[in-house]
mmCIF file of C-alpha atoms and ligand atoms in Angstrom:
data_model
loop_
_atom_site.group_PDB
_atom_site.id
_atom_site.type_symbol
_atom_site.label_atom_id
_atom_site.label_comp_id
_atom_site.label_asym_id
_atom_site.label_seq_id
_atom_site.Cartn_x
_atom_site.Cartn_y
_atom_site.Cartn_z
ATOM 1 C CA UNK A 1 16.508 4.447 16.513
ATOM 2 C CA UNK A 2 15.686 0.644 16.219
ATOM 3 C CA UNK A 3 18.815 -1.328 15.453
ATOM 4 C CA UNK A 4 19.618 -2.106 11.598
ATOM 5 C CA UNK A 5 20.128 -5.324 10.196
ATOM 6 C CA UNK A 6 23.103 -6.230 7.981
ATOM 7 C CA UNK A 7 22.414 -5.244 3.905
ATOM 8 C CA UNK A 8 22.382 -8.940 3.053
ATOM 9 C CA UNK A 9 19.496 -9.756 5.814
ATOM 10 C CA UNK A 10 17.225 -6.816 4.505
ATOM 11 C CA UNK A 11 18.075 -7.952 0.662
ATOM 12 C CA UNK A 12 17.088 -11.915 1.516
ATOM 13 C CA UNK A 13 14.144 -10.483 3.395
ATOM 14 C CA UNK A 14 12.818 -8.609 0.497
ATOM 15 C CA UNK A 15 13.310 -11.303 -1.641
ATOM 16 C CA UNK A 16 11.971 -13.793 0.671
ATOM 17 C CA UNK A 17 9.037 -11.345 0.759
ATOM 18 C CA UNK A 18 8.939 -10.479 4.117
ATOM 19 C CA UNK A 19 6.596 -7.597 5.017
ATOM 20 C CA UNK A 20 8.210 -6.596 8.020
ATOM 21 C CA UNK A 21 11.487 -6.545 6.614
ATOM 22 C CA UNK A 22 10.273 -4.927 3.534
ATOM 23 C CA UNK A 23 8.965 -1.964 5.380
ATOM 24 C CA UNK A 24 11.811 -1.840 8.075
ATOM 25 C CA UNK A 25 14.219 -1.292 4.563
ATOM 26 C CA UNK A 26 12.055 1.082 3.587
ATOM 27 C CA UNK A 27 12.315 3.043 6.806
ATOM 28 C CA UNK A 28 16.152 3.062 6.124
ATOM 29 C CA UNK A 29 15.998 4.530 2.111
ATOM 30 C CA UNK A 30 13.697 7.264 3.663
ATOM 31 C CA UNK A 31 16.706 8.381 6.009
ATOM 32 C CA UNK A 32 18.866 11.425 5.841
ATOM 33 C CA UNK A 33 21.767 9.772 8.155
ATOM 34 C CA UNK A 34 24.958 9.000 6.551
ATOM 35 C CA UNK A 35 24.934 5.471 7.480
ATOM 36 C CA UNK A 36 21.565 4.976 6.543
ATOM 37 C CA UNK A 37 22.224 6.311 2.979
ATOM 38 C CA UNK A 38 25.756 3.636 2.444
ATOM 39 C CA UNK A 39 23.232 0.775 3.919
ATOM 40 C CA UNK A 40 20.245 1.592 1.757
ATOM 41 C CA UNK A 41 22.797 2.305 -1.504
ATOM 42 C CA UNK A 42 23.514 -1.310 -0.692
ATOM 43 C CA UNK A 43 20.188 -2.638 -0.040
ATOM 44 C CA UNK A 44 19.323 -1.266 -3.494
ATOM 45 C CA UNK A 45 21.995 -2.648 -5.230
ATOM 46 C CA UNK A 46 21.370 -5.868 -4.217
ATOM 47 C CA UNK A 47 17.631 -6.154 -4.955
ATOM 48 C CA UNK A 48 18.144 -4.069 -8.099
ATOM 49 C CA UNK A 49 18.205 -7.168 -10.679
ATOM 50 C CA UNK A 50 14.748 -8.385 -8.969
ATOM 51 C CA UNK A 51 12.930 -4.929 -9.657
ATOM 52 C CA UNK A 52 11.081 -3.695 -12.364
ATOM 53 C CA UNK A 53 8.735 -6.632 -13.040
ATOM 54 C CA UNK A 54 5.918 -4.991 -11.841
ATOM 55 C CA UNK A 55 3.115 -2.732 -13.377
ATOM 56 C CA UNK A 56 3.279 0.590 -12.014
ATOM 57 C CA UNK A 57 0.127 2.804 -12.197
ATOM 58 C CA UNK A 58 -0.032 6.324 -10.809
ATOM 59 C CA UNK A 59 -3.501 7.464 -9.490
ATOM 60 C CA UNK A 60 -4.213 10.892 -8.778
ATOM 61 C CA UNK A 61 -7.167 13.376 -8.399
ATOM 62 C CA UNK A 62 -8.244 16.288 -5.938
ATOM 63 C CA UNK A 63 -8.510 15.614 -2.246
ATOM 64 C CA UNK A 64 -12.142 14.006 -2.258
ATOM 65 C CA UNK A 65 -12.903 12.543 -5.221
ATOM 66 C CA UNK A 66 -12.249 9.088 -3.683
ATOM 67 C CA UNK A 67 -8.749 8.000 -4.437
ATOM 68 C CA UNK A 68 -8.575 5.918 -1.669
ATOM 69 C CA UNK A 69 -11.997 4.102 -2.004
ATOM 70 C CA UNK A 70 -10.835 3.334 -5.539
ATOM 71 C CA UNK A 71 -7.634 2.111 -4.277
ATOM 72 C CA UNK A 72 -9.716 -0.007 -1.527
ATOM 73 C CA UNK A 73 -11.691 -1.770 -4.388
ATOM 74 C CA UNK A 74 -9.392 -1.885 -7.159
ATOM 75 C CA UNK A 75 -6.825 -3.425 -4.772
ATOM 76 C CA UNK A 76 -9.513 -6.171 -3.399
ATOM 77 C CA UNK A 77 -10.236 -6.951 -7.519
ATOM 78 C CA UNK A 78 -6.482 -7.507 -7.991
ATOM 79 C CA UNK A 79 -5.692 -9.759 -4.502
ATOM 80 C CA UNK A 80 -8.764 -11.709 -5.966
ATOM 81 C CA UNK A 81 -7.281 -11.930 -9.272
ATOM 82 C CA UNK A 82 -4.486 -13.454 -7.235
ATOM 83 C CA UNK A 83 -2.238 -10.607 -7.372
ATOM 84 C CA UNK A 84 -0.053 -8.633 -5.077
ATOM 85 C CA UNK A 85 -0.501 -5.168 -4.834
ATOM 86 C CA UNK A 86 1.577 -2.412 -2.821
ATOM 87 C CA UNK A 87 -0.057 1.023 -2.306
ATOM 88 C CA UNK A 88 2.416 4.143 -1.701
ATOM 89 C CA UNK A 89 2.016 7.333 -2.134
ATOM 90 C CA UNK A 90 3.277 10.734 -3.343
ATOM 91 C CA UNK A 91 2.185 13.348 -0.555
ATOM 92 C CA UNK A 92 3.625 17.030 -1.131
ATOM 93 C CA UNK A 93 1.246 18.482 1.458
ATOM 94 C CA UNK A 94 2.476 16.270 4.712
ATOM 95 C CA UNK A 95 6.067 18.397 4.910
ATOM 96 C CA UNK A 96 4.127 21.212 5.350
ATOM 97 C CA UNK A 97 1.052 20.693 7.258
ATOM 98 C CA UNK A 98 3.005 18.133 9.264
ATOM 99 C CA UNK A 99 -0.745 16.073 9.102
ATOM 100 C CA UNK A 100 -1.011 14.679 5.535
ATOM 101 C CA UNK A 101 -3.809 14.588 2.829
ATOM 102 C CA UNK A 102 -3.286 10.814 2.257
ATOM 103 C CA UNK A 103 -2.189 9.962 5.930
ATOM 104 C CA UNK A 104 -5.418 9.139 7.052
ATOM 105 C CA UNK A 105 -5.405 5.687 9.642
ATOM 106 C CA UNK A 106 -8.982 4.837 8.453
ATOM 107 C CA UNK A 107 -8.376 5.009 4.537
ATOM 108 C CA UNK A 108 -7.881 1.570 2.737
ATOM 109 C CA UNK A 109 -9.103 -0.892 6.234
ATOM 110 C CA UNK A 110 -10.059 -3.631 4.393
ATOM 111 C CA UNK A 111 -6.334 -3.969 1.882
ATOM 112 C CA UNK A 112 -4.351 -2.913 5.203
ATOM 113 C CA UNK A 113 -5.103 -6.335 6.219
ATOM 114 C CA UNK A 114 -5.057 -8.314 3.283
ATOM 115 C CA UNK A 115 -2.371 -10.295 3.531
ATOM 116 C CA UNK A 116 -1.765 -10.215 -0.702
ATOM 117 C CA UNK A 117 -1.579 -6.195 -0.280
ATOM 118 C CA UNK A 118 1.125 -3.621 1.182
ATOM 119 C CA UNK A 119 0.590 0.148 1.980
ATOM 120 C CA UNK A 120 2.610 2.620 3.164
ATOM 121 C CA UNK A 121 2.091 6.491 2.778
ATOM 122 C CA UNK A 122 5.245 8.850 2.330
ATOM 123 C CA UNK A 123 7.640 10.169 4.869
ATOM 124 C CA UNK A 124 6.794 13.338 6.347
ATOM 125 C CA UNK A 125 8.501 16.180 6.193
ATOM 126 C CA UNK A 126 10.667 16.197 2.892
ATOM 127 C CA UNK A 127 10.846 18.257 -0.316
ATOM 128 C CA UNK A 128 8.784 16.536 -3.207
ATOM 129 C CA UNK A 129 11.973 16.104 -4.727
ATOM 130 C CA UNK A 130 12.572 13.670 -1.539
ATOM 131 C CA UNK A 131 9.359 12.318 -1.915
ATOM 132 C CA UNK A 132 10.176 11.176 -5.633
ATOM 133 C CA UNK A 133 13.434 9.886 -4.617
ATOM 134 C CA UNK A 134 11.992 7.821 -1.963
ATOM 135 C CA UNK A 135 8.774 6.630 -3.617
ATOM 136 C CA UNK A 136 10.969 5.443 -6.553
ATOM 137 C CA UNK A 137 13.293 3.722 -4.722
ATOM 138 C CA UNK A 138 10.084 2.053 -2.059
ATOM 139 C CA UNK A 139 8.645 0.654 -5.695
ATOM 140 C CA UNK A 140 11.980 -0.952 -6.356
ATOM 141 C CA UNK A 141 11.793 -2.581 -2.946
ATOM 142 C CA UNK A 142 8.397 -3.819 -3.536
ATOM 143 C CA UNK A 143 9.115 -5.010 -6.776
ATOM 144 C CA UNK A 144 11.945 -7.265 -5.458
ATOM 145 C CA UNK A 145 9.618 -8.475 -2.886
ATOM 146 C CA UNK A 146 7.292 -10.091 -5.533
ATOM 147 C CA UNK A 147 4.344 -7.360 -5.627
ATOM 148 C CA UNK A 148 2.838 -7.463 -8.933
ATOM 149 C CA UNK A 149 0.954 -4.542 -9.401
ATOM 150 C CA UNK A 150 2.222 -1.014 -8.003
ATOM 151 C CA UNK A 151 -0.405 1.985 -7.806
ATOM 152 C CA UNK A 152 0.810 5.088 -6.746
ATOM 153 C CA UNK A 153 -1.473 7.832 -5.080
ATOM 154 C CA UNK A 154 -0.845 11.457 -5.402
ATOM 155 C CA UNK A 155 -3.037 14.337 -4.996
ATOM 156 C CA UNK A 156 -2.956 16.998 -7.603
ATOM 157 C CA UNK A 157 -1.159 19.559 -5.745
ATOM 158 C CA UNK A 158 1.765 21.167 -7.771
ATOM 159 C CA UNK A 159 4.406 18.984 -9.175
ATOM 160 C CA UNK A 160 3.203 15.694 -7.948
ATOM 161 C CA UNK A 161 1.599 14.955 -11.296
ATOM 162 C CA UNK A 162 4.607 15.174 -13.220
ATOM 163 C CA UNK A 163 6.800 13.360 -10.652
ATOM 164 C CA UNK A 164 4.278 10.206 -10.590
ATOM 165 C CA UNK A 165 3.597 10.313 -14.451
ATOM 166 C CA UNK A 166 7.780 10.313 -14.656
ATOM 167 C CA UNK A 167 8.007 6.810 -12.735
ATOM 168 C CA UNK A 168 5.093 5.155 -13.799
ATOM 169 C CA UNK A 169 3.782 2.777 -17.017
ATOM 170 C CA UNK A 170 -0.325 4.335 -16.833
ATOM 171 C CA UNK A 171 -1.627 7.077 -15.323
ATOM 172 C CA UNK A 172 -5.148 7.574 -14.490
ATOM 173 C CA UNK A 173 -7.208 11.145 -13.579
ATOM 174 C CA UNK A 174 -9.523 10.477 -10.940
ATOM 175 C CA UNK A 175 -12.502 13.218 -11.526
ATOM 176 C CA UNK A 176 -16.458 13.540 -10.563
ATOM 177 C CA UNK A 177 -19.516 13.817 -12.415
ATOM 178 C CA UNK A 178 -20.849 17.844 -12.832
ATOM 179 C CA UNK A 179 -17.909 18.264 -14.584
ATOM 180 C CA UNK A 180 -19.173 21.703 -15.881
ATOM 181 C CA UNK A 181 -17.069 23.568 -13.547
ATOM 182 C CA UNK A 182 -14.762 20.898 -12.798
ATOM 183 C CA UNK A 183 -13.198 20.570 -16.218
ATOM 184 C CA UNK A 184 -12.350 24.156 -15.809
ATOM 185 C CA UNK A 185 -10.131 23.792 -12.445
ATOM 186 C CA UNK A 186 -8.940 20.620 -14.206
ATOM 187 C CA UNK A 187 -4.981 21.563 -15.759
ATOM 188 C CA UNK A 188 -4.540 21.378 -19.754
ATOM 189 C CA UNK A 189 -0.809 19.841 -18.262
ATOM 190 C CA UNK A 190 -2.859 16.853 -16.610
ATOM 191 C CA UNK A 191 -5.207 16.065 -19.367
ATOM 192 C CA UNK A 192 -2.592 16.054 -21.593
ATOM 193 C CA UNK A 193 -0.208 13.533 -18.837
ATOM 194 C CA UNK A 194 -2.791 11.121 -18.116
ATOM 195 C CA UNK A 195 -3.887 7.597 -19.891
ATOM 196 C CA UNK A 196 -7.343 7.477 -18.911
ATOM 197 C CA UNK A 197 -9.644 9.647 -16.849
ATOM 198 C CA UNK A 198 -12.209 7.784 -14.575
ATOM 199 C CA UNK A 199 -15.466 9.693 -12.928
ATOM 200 C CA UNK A 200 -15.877 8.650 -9.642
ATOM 201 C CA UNK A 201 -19.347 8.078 -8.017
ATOM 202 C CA UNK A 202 -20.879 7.472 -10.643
ATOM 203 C CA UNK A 203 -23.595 5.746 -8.067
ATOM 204 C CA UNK A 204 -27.207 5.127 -9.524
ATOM 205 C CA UNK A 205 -28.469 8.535 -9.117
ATOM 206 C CA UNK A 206 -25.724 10.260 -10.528
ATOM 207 C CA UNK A 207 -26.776 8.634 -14.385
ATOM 208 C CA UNK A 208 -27.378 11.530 -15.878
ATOM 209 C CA UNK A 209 -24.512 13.879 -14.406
ATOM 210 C CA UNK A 210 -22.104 11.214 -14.927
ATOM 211 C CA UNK A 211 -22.814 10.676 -18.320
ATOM 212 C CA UNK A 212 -22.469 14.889 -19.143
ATOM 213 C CA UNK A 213 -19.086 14.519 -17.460
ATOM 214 C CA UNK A 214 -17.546 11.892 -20.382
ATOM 215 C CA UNK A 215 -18.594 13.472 -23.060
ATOM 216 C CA UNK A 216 -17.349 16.742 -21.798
ATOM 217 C CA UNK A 217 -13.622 14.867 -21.302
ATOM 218 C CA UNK A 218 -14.133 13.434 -24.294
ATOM 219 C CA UNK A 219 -14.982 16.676 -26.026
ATOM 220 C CA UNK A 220 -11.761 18.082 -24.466
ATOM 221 C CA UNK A 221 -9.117 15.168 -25.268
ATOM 222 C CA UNK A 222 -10.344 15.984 -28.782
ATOM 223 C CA UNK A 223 -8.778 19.047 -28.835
ATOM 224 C CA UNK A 224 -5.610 17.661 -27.466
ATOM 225 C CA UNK A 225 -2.575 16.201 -29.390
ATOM 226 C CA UNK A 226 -2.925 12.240 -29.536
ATOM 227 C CA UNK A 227 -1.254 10.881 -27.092
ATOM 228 C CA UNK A 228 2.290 9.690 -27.195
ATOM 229 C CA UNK A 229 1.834 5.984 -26.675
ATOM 230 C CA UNK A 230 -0.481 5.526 -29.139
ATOM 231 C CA UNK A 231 -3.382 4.196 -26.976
ATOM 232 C CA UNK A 232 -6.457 6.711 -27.100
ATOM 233 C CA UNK A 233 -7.221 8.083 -23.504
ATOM 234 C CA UNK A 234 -10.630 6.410 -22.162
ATOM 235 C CA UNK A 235 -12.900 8.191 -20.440
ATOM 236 C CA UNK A 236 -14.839 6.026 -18.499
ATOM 237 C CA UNK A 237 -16.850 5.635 -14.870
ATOM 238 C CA UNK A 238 -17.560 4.026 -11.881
ATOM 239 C CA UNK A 239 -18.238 3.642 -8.480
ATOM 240 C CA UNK A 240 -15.524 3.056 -6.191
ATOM 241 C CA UNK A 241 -18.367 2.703 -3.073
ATOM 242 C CA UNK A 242 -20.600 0.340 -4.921
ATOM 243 C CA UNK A 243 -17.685 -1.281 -6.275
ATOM 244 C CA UNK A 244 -19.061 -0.577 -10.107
ATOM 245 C CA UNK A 245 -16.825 -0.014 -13.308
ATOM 246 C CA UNK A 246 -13.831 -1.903 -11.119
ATOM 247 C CA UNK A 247 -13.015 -4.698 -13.113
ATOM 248 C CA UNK A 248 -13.463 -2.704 -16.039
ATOM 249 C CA UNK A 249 -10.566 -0.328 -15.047
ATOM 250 C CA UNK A 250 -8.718 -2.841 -14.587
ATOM 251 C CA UNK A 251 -8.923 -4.282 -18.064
ATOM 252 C CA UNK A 252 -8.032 -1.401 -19.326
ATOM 253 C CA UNK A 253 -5.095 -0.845 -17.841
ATOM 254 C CA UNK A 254 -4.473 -4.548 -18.345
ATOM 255 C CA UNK A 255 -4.942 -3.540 -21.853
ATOM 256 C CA UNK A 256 -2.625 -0.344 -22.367
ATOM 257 C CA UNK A 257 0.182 -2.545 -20.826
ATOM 258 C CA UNK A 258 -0.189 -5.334 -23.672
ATOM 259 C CA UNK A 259 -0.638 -3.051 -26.512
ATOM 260 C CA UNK A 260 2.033 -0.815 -24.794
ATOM 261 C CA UNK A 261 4.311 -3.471 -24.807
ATOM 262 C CA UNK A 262 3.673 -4.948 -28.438
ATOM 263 C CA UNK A 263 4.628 -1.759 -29.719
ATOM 264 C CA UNK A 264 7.406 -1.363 -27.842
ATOM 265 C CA UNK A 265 6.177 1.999 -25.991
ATOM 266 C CA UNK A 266 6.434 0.614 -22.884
ATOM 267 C CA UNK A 267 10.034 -0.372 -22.675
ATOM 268 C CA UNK A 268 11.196 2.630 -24.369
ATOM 269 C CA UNK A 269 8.953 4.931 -22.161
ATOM 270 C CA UNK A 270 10.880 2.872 -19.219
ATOM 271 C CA UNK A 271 13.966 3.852 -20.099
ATOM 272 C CA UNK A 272 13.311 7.449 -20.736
ATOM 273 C CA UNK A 273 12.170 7.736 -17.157
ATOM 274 C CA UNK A 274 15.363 5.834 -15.674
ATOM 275 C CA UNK A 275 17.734 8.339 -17.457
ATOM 276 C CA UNK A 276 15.537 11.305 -16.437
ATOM 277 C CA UNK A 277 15.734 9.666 -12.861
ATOM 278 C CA UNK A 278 19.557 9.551 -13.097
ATOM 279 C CA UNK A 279 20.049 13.003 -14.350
ATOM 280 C CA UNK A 280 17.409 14.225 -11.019
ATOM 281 C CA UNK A 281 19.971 11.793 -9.166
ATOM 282 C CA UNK A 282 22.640 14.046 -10.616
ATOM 283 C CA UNK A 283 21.456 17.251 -10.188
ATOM 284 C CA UNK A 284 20.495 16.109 -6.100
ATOM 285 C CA UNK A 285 23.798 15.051 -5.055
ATOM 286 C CA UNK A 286 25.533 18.031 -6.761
ATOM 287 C CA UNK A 287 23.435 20.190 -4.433
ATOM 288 C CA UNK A 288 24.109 18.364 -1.752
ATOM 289 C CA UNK A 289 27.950 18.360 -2.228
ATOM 290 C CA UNK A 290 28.076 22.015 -2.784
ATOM 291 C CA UNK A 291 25.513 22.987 0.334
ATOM 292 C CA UNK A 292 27.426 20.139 2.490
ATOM 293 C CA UNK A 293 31.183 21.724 1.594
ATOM 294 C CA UNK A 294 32.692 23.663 4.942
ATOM 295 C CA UNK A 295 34.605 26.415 2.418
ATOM 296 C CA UNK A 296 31.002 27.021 1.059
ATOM 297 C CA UNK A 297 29.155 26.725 4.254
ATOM 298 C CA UNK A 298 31.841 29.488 5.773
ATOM 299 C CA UNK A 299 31.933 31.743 2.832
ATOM 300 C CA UNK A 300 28.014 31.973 1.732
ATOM 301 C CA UNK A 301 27.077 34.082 4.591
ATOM 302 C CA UNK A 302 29.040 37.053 3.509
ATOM 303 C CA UNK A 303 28.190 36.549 -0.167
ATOM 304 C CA UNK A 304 24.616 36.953 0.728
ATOM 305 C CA UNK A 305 25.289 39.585 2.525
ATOM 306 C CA UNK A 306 27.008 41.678 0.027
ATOM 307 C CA UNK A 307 24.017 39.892 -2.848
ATOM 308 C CA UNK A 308 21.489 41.138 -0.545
ATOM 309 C CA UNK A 309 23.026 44.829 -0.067
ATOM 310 C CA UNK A 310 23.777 45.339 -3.987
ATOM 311 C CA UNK A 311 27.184 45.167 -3.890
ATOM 312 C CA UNK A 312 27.615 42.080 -5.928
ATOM 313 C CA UNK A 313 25.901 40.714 -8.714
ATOM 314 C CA UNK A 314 23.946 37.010 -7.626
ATOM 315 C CA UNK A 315 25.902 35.267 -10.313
ATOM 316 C CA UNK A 316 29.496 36.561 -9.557
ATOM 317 C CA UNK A 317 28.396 35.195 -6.047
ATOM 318 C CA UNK A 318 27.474 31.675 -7.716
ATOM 319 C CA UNK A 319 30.491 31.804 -9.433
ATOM 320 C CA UNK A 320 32.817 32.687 -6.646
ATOM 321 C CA UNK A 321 31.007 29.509 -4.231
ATOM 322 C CA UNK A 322 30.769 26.914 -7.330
ATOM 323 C CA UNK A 323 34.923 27.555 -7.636
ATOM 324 C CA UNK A 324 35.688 27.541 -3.831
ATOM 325 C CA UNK A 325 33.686 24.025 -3.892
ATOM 326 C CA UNK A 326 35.622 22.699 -7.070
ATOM 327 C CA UNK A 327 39.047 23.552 -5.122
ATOM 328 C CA UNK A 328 38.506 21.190 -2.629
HETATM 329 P P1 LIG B 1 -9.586 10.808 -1.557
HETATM 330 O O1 LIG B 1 -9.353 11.999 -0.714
HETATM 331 O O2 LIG B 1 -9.509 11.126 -3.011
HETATM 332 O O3 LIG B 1 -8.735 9.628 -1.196
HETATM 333 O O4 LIG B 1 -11.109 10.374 -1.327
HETATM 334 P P2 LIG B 1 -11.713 9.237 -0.387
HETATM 335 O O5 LIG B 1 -11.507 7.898 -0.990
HETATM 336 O O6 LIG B 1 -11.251 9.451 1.009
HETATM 337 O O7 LIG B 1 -13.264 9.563 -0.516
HETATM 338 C C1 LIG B 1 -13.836 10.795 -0.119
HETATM 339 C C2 LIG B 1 -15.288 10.584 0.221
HETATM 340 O O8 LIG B 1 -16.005 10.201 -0.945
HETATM 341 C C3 LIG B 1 -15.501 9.473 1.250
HETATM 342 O O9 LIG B 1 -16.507 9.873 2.114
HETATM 343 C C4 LIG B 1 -15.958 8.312 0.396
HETATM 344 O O10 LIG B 1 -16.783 7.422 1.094
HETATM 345 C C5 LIG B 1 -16.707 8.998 -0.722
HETATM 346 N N1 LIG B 1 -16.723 8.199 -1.965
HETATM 347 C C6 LIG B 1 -15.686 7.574 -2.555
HETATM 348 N N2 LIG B 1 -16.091 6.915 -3.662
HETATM 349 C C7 LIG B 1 -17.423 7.146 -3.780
HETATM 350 C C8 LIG B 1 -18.427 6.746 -4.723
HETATM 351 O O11 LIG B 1 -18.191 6.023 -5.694
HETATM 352 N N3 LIG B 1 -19.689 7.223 -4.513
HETATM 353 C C9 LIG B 1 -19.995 8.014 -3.454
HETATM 354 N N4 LIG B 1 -21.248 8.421 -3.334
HETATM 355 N N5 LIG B 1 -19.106 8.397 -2.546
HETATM 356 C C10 LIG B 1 -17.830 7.976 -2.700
#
């Protein structure tokens, strides 16, 4: 393990906007060792009243559909626009496959080495739930180091939606033109999450497909119940190889966050997702306590045992462990 720095040197690092130390604190949120967890409880509290000034902006759409190449482009418009970007991402198939989805060396070459722009994929091999925790807390980092503009990448694979849509200000479907069959594999529960949906390669020749595909979203948000901050969802297009329809994202987005926060949607939205976060916070280290406690630990095995056979009912078990934990 490479040696760790006191919590004041990563803290003035991050705020100094050091890359290296930047990523080196992120290494120690994503770790499981005790005194990893004290060091990056402090690292957080320190940077904590320099995060939050950024826009965050979850991206997500099936493996494909060019996620990345979006990312590549729209992160080139915003360095050029003078701002600082950070990439991360939200990866629930990398636990499992151990190779990830999103993990790819070649994706994003030309923002890896832009010197305005910082990407780093999740850590392998936790639940989502970890995955959240981490990605939340990686923002906050990057926030304190003076990025401007957060996107977030997840592919639509099972709860990732929901986890990105809970800790971000916009959230944009990535989709493709020949949306015919598409829009069926396409959730209701996204459509209904997301703040604008944006068909991808939408290159010259695919005019006339590309143009079926918006008015069939559009045609679908119209059966859907307006959405909650106010803003209509856009449907619009472009493409992310050509580099067309970039800026134009971008405005919008740049647009949702002004009216957002005129009305006050934004802010309140905010704060909604930090109590959510804190009740997940809640409900994590519970679990942990109880699944970390030796009398539990010693006494589940024959509880299971006896669950398993039918001799006692699961939630006389529960009950039994929960009160041998609260005895401690
Ligand atoms: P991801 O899996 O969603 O991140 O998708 P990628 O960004 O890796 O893109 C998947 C493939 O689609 C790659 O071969 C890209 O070059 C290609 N691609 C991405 N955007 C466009 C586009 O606008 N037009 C075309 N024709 N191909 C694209």
């Amino acid at each position: 393990m490479r040696e760790r720095l006191s919590s004041e040197a990563y803290v003035n690092g991050i705020l100094a906007g050091d890359r290296i130390i930047l990523s080196r604190a992120i290494t120690v949120i994503e770790s499981r060792l005790q005194g990893d967890r004290e060091l990056a409880h402090s690292i957080l509290q320190g940077i904590l009243p320099h995060s939050g000034n950024a826009l965050r902006v979850g991206i997500t759409g099936v493996p494909g559909v060019g996620k990345s190449t979006l990312i590549e482009a729209l992160g080139t418009h915003l360095t050029s626009l003078g701002k600082r970007v950070a990439v991360l991402t939200v990866d629930p198939t990398s636990s499992k496959t151990g190779g990830s989805i999103l993990g790819d060396k070649t994706r994003m070459e030309e923002l890896v080495r832009n010197p305005l722009a910082f990407i780093r994929p999740s850590a392998t091999g936790l639940s989502l739930g970890g995955v959240a925790r981490n990605t939340r807390e990686a923002m906050m980092l990057c926030e304190a180091a003076g990025y401007d503009i957060i996107l977030v990448e997840t592919v639509g694979v099972g709860q990732s939606e929901t986890l990105v849509k809970g800790m971000t200000d916009f959230f944009l479907l990535l989709t493709l033109p020949g949306a015919g069959d598409e829009l069926q594999g396409i959730k209701k529960g996204i459509m209904e999450m997301v703040d604008a949906i944006v068909v991808n390669k939408a290159d010259a020749n695919h005019a006339q497909q590309t143009e079926t595909a918006i008015s069939d979203y559009q045609n679908a948000l119209h059966l859907m119940p307006p959405a909650s901050s106010g803003v209509p969802v856009k449907v619009m297009s472009c493409s992310a190889i050509e580099n067309k329809g970039i800026a134009e994202i971008w405005n919008l987005i740049a647009e949702f966050e002004n009216t957002t926060r005129l009305s006050g949607y934004f802010e309140k939205s905010r704060a909604l997702q930090q109590i959510d976060w804190m009740h997940e916070m809640i409900r994590q280290l519970l679990e942990d306590s109880f699944y970390e406690n030796n009398k539990v630990k010693t006494r589940l095995p024959s509880l299971e045992a006896a669950v398993k056979e039918g001799n006692l009912l699961p939630a006389s078990a529960a009950k039994e462990l929960i009160a041998l934990w609260l005895k401690q």
